[in-house]
Amino acid sequence: MAKDSQQRAQADAVAKSLLRPARLSLLADRLVFFGCGAAVALFLYIALYSSLTPIPFPDSNPSPPLASHASTQPQTPLPDHPSTISHLSAQQNHSPLLERQDEQPSIPTPQNQTSSSSSSSSYDDDPPTTPYFVHEAPSRSPKAPPNPPPGDPQNSTFYDDPDLSYTLDRSISDWDAKRHQWLRLHPWFSATPDRVLMVTGSKPGQCSNPTGDHLLLRFYKNKADYCRIHGFELFYNMALLHPSMPGCWAKLPLVRAAMVAHPEAEWIWWIDEDAAFTDIEFRPPFDRYRAHNLVVPGYPYMVYEERNWIGLNAGVFLIRNSQWGLDFLDSWARLGPQTPNYKKWTKLLHSEISGKDSGDSDDQSALVHLLVKDIKRWGNKVYLENSYDLHGYWEAIIGRLDNITERYKRLEKKEKELRRRHAEKDTVGFGGTREWYLDREVGMGPAERKKRRPFVTHFTGCQPCSAGHNPAYTWESCYEGMHRALNFADGQVLRAYGFGRPDINNISSVQPLPFD
């Protein structure tokens, strides 16, 4: 009995020792089963979530940015501000006035916005059926603040001064400081060296010459084309702002009013109605005039030594919008016909200035007088420009236009880069490329300048509106010369639109340009 009990105990011990590994194996199998199930469930969850939420991937073939000449692109003004004036953003130089201002936050340009927004893309379920375009994100540039409430002393400017005058009979003081304050309140405007307001105009009434109005329209179009391509503003005036200052003197009160009306402009550029831009690509070297306040076409020896009336030309000039500029206009106007001593000034100028022996005193002889009599105050700040045709005498230019055209064509046939198509906004940049080839092919001396396009062709003495031309010319020569010069310039403008003018003698001569 005892022996049977002992045997059963041994059998139970052996059974237990055999069942323990089986139980452990069953537990391990269950753990593996549940682990695999959890892994499958997690995988299904991730797969379902991924199908509902697209994951952005880097674009392996992003659209290339449009190449452009950055030097020709106007800086984009702030949105939603109707008074903003576009201007070129390539020049990083600041005017002397703005160098004294506090640093303003930079305004991103559309090029920067495009590059940042095109750095990644997302894939849709259906492939696009149209070309891929980069979507520009809304600009986060600081917008122009709303107009302040009337009477707000913090945002008041010189325009709120009841003593402010736009006319020449009342002077303005502290103009530089007033411009400085106005620009601080309007930081989206920047008076860079090439922010220009071009001013021109014609008489209020209809031209007495039957073809005069059409000629003035063509001259206006020429100036509008040039300003559009270069990002300048243009103001065309047909009102006589001072009844006692007609004719050549009418420009002075107009330029004075333009300075006050446009504190954002660094330069006011006056150009006569009968002057045309015949090199649309050229741009004045504003950096050269950094230390000067008035740029006039002329020759120092003829002005300061000979005191010659034709030593300069007052029909085209740039004057800096500054206190110096306002004071100079006041002094210049004091020699005009609105003063009680006009006859006295006329007699004095005839005795001092050579080359003009008859007639009343004009703005040009008065300008020579001012520069000669007060060199320290005026002359040292005046740049007499003669390295390019800021004023080109038309009779010496018209006969060269055909040869200049052929020379430019030969250069384009030789250099493929000059035959490339381009947007109108890139005209100035391509003009710089052309200048590089011209410097190498033609040269840069005074004699070689005649082989280049003249910058400005001025029809002095022709008077297109009245046809009261100088007796030294015939009206036919003036008329034909004006149309030739304007056709010559218009052919350069039309090139960006795929057309050209093969015959500058024929206003109807227009034809499409070949690809190469």
Short mmCIF file of N, CA, C and O in Angstrom, two decimals, residues 193-266:
data_model
loop_
_atom_site.label_atom_id
_atom_site.label_comp_id
_atom_site.label_asym_id
_atom_site.label_seq_id
_atom_site.Cartn_x
_atom_site.Cartn_y
_atom_site.Cartn_z
N PRO A 193 18.87 106.90 -56.24
CA PRO A 193 19.45 107.84 -57.22
C PRO A 193 18.77 107.84 -58.57
O PRO A 193 18.92 108.80 -59.31
N ASP A 194 18.05 106.77 -58.91
CA ASP A 194 17.43 106.74 -60.23
C ASP A 194 15.90 106.84 -60.16
O ASP A 194 15.21 106.47 -61.09
N ARG A 195 15.37 107.36 -59.04
CA ARG A 195 13.92 107.61 -59.00
C ARG A 195 13.69 108.98 -59.65
O ARG A 195 14.04 110.02 -59.09
N VAL A 196 13.10 108.96 -60.83
CA VAL A 196 13.02 110.15 -61.68
C VAL A 196 11.57 110.47 -62.00
O VAL A 196 10.77 109.58 -62.26
N LEU A 197 11.26 111.75 -61.98
CA LEU A 197 10.02 112.25 -62.54
C LEU A 197 10.39 113.08 -63.77
O LEU A 197 11.07 114.10 -63.65
N MET A 198 9.98 112.63 -64.93
CA MET A 198 10.22 113.38 -66.16
C MET A 198 9.08 114.36 -66.38
O MET A 198 7.90 114.00 -66.27
N VAL A 199 9.43 115.61 -66.70
CA VAL A 199 8.44 116.67 -66.87
C VAL A 199 8.62 117.27 -68.25
O VAL A 199 9.74 117.60 -68.67
N THR A 200 7.53 117.42 -68.96
CA THR A 200 7.53 118.04 -70.28
C THR A 200 6.14 118.61 -70.52
O THR A 200 5.26 118.52 -69.66
N GLY A 201 5.94 119.20 -71.68
CA GLY A 201 4.62 119.75 -71.96
C GLY A 201 4.62 120.59 -73.22
O GLY A 201 5.63 120.73 -73.91
N SER A 202 3.45 121.16 -73.51
CA SER A 202 3.28 122.01 -74.68
C SER A 202 2.26 123.08 -74.34
O SER A 202 1.65 123.07 -73.26
N LYS A 203 2.05 124.00 -75.25
CA LYS A 203 1.15 125.12 -74.98
C LYS A 203 -0.30 124.64 -74.86
O LYS A 203 -0.66 123.58 -75.39
N PRO A 204 -1.15 125.41 -74.17
CA PRO A 204 -2.53 124.94 -73.92
C PRO A 204 -3.37 124.79 -75.18
O PRO A 204 -4.18 123.86 -75.27
N GLY A 205 -3.21 125.67 -76.16
CA GLY A 205 -4.10 125.67 -77.31
C GLY A 205 -3.68 124.72 -78.41
O GLY A 205 -2.66 124.02 -78.33
N GLN A 206 -4.51 124.69 -79.46
CA GLN A 206 -4.23 123.85 -80.62
C GLN A 206 -3.10 124.46 -81.44
O GLN A 206 -2.92 125.67 -81.49
N CYS A 207 -2.32 123.58 -82.06
CA CYS A 207 -1.20 124.04 -82.86
C CYS A 207 -1.70 124.77 -84.11
O CYS A 207 -2.68 124.35 -84.74
N SER A 208 -1.01 125.84 -84.47
CA SER A 208 -1.35 126.56 -85.70
C SER A 208 -0.85 125.81 -86.92
O SER A 208 -1.42 125.93 -88.02
N ASN A 209 0.20 125.02 -86.77
CA ASN A 209 0.70 124.20 -87.86
C ASN A 209 -0.23 123.00 -88.04
O ASN A 209 -0.52 122.28 -87.09
N PRO A 210 -0.72 122.75 -89.24
CA PRO A 210 -1.68 121.64 -89.44
C PRO A 210 -1.16 120.28 -88.99
O PRO A 210 -1.94 119.44 -88.54
N THR A 211 0.14 120.05 -89.12
CA THR A 211 0.71 118.77 -88.69
C THR A 211 1.32 118.83 -87.30
O THR A 211 1.89 117.85 -86.83
N GLY A 212 1.20 119.98 -86.64
CA GLY A 212 1.86 120.16 -85.35
C GLY A 212 1.34 119.26 -84.25
O GLY A 212 2.11 118.68 -83.48
N ASP A 213 0.01 119.10 -84.16
CA ASP A 213 -0.56 118.26 -83.11
C ASP A 213 -0.14 116.80 -83.27
O ASP A 213 0.11 116.10 -82.29
N HIS A 214 -0.08 116.34 -84.52
CA HIS A 214 0.36 114.96 -84.74
C HIS A 214 1.83 114.80 -84.35
O HIS A 214 2.21 113.78 -83.74
N LEU A 215 2.64 115.79 -84.67
CA LEU A 215 4.06 115.71 -84.29
C LEU A 215 4.22 115.72 -82.77
O LEU A 215 5.02 114.96 -82.22
N LEU A 216 3.47 116.57 -82.09
CA LEU A 216 3.55 116.60 -80.62
C LEU A 216 3.09 115.28 -80.02
O LEU A 216 3.64 114.83 -79.00
N LEU A 217 2.08 114.66 -80.63
CA LEU A 217 1.64 113.35 -80.15
C LEU A 217 2.76 112.32 -80.30
O LEU A 217 2.98 111.51 -79.39
N ARG A 218 3.46 112.36 -81.41
CA ARG A 218 4.55 111.42 -81.61
C ARG A 218 5.70 111.69 -80.64
O ARG A 218 6.32 110.75 -80.12
N PHE A 219 5.99 112.96 -80.39
CA PHE A 219 7.03 113.28 -79.40
C PHE A 219 6.62 112.81 -78.01
O PHE A 219 7.45 112.31 -77.23
N TYR A 220 5.33 112.98 -77.67
CA TYR A 220 4.85 112.50 -76.37
C TYR A 220 4.96 110.98 -76.26
O TYR A 220 5.40 110.45 -75.24
N LYS A 221 4.56 110.27 -77.32
CA LYS A 221 4.65 108.82 -77.31
C LYS A 221 6.10 108.37 -77.11
O LYS A 221 6.37 107.41 -76.39
N ASN A 222 7.02 109.06 -77.74
CA ASN A 222 8.43 108.72 -77.59
C ASN A 222 8.87 108.82 -76.14
O ASN A 222 9.55 107.92 -75.61
N LYS A 223 8.47 109.88 -75.46
CA LYS A 223 8.85 110.05 -74.06
C LYS A 223 8.14 109.03 -73.17
O LYS A 223 8.72 108.51 -72.21
N ALA A 224 6.87 108.76 -73.49
CA ALA A 224 6.13 107.76 -72.71
C ALA A 224 6.76 106.38 -72.87
O ALA A 224 6.85 105.61 -71.90
N ASP A 225 7.19 106.03 -74.08
CA ASP A 225 7.86 104.75 -74.30
C ASP A 225 9.13 104.65 -73.47
O ASP A 225 9.39 103.64 -72.80
N TYR A 226 9.93 105.70 -73.51
CA TYR A 226 11.20 105.68 -72.77
C TYR A 226 10.96 105.54 -71.27
O TYR A 226 11.62 104.74 -70.60
N CYS A 227 10.00 106.30 -70.74
CA CYS A 227 9.74 106.24 -69.30
C CYS A 227 9.18 104.88 -68.90
O CYS A 227 9.54 104.35 -67.84
N ARG A 228 8.30 104.31 -69.72
CA ARG A 228 7.74 103.00 -69.38
C ARG A 228 8.84 101.94 -69.33
O ARG A 228 8.87 101.09 -68.43
N ILE A 229 9.74 101.96 -70.29
CA ILE A 229 10.80 100.96 -70.35
C ILE A 229 11.77 101.11 -69.19
O ILE A 229 12.26 100.11 -68.65
N HIS A 230 12.02 102.33 -68.76
CA HIS A 230 13.00 102.56 -67.69
C HIS A 230 12.38 102.70 -66.31
O HIS A 230 13.10 102.87 -65.32
N GLY A 231 11.07 102.62 -66.21
CA GLY A 231 10.42 102.70 -64.91
C GLY A 231 10.35 104.10 -64.34
O GLY A 231 10.25 104.27 -63.12
N PHE A 232 10.39 105.13 -65.19
CA PHE A 232 10.28 106.51 -64.74
C PHE A 232 8.83 106.97 -64.80
O PHE A 232 8.02 106.43 -65.57
N GLU A 233 8.52 107.99 -64.02
CA GLU A 233 7.21 108.63 -64.09
C GLU A 233 7.27 109.79 -65.08
O GLU A 233 8.32 110.44 -65.23
N LEU A 234 6.17 110.07 -65.74
CA LEU A 234 6.10 111.14 -66.74
C LEU A 234 4.92 112.04 -66.43
O LEU A 234 3.79 111.57 -66.25
N PHE A 235 5.20 113.34 -66.36
CA PHE A 235 4.14 114.33 -66.19
C PHE A 235 4.16 115.26 -67.39
O PHE A 235 5.15 115.95 -67.65
N TYR A 236 3.05 115.25 -68.14
CA TYR A 236 2.92 116.10 -69.32
C TYR A 236 1.95 117.23 -68.98
O TYR A 236 0.80 116.98 -68.64
N ASN A 237 2.40 118.46 -69.11
CA ASN A 237 1.61 119.60 -68.70
C ASN A 237 1.23 120.46 -69.91
O ASN A 237 2.03 120.64 -70.84
N MET A 238 0.00 120.98 -69.89
CA MET A 238 -0.46 121.87 -70.95
C MET A 238 -1.05 123.16 -70.37
O MET A 238 -1.80 123.87 -71.04
N ALA A 239 -0.69 123.46 -69.12
CA ALA A 239 -1.20 124.67 -68.46
C ALA A 239 -0.05 125.63 -68.22
O ALA A 239 1.05 125.22 -67.84
N LEU A 240 -0.29 126.91 -68.42
CA LEU A 240 0.70 127.93 -68.14
C LEU A 240 0.57 128.32 -66.67
O LEU A 240 -0.40 128.97 -66.26
N LEU A 241 1.52 127.90 -65.86
CA LEU A 241 1.41 128.07 -64.41
C LEU A 241 1.72 129.49 -63.96
O LEU A 241 1.33 129.88 -62.85
N HIS A 242 2.42 130.25 -64.76
CA HIS A 242 2.70 131.66 -64.44
C HIS A 242 2.41 132.48 -65.69
O HIS A 242 3.10 132.34 -66.70
N PRO A 243 1.41 133.33 -65.66
CA PRO A 243 1.01 134.06 -66.87
C PRO A 243 2.10 134.98 -67.42
O PRO A 243 2.07 135.31 -68.61
N SER A 244 3.04 135.39 -66.59
CA SER A 244 4.10 136.29 -67.04
C SER A 244 5.37 135.57 -67.43
O SER A 244 6.40 136.21 -67.69
N MET A 245 5.33 134.23 -67.45
CA MET A 245 6.52 133.46 -67.81
C MET A 245 6.16 132.48 -68.94
O MET A 245 6.11 131.27 -68.74
N PRO A 246 5.92 132.98 -70.14
CA PRO A 246 5.59 132.09 -71.27
C PRO A 246 6.85 131.59 -71.95
O PRO A 246 7.98 131.89 -71.54
N GLY A 247 6.64 130.82 -73.01
CA GLY A 247 7.76 130.36 -73.83
C GLY A 247 8.75 129.51 -73.07
O GLY A 247 8.39 128.62 -72.28
N CYS A 248 10.03 129.80 -73.26
CA CYS A 248 11.09 129.00 -72.63
C CYS A 248 11.11 129.14 -71.12
O CYS A 248 11.66 128.27 -70.42
N TRP A 249 10.52 130.21 -70.59
CA TRP A 249 10.53 130.43 -69.13
C TRP A 249 9.43 129.61 -68.44
O TRP A 249 9.45 129.47 -67.21
N ALA A 250 8.48 129.07 -69.18
CA ALA A 250 7.35 128.38 -68.56
C ALA A 250 7.79 127.12 -67.82
O ALA A 250 7.06 126.63 -66.95
N LYS A 251 8.94 126.59 -68.16
CA LYS A 251 9.40 125.35 -67.52
C LYS A 251 9.76 125.55 -66.04
O LYS A 251 9.62 124.62 -65.24
N LEU A 252 10.22 126.75 -65.66
CA LEU A 252 10.71 126.96 -64.29
C LEU A 252 9.60 126.82 -63.25
O LEU A 252 9.78 126.09 -62.27
N PRO A 253 8.46 127.52 -63.37
CA PRO A 253 7.40 127.28 -62.37
C PRO A 253 6.87 125.85 -62.40
O PRO A 253 6.43 125.33 -61.36
N LEU A 254 6.93 125.20 -63.56
CA LEU A 254 6.45 123.82 -63.64
C LEU A 254 7.38 122.86 -62.91
O LEU A 254 6.93 121.98 -62.16
N VAL A 255 8.67 123.04 -63.08
CA VAL A 255 9.63 122.18 -62.38
C VAL A 255 9.56 122.42 -60.87
O VAL A 255 9.64 121.48 -60.07
N ARG A 256 9.38 123.67 -60.48
CA ARG A 256 9.25 123.99 -59.06
C ARG A 256 8.03 123.29 -58.45
O ARG A 256 8.12 122.66 -57.39
N ALA A 257 6.88 123.36 -59.12
CA ALA A 257 5.68 122.70 -58.61
C ALA A 257 5.85 121.18 -58.58
O ALA A 257 5.35 120.51 -57.67
N ALA A 258 6.57 120.63 -59.55
CA ALA A 258 6.80 119.18 -59.58
C ALA A 258 7.63 118.72 -58.40
O ALA A 258 7.42 117.63 -57.86
N MET A 259 8.60 119.54 -57.98
CA MET A 259 9.40 119.18 -56.81
C MET A 259 8.53 119.04 -55.57
O MET A 259 8.66 118.08 -54.79
N VAL A 260 7.64 119.99 -55.38
CA VAL A 260 6.78 119.97 -54.19
C VAL A 260 5.77 118.84 -54.27
O VAL A 260 5.46 118.18 -53.27
N ALA A 261 5.25 118.58 -55.46
CA ALA A 261 4.22 117.55 -55.62
C ALA A 261 4.79 116.14 -55.53
O ALA A 261 4.05 115.19 -55.26
N HIS A 262 6.11 115.99 -55.74
CA HIS A 262 6.71 114.65 -55.76
C HIS A 262 7.95 114.61 -54.86
O HIS A 262 9.08 114.53 -55.34
N PRO A 263 7.75 114.62 -53.54
CA PRO A 263 8.92 114.52 -52.65
C PRO A 263 9.62 113.19 -52.74
O PRO A 263 10.76 113.06 -52.29
N GLU A 264 8.96 112.16 -53.31
CA GLU A 264 9.60 110.85 -53.43
C GLU A 264 10.61 110.82 -54.58
O GLU A 264 11.47 109.92 -54.62
N ALA A 265 10.54 111.77 -55.51
CA ALA A 265 11.45 111.80 -56.66
C ALA A 265 12.77 112.42 -56.27
O ALA A 265 12.81 113.52 -55.69
N GLU A 266 13.87 111.77 -56.60
CA GLU A 266 15.19 112.32 -56.33
C GLU A 266 15.61 113.31 -57.41
O GLU A 266 16.31 114.28 -57.13
#
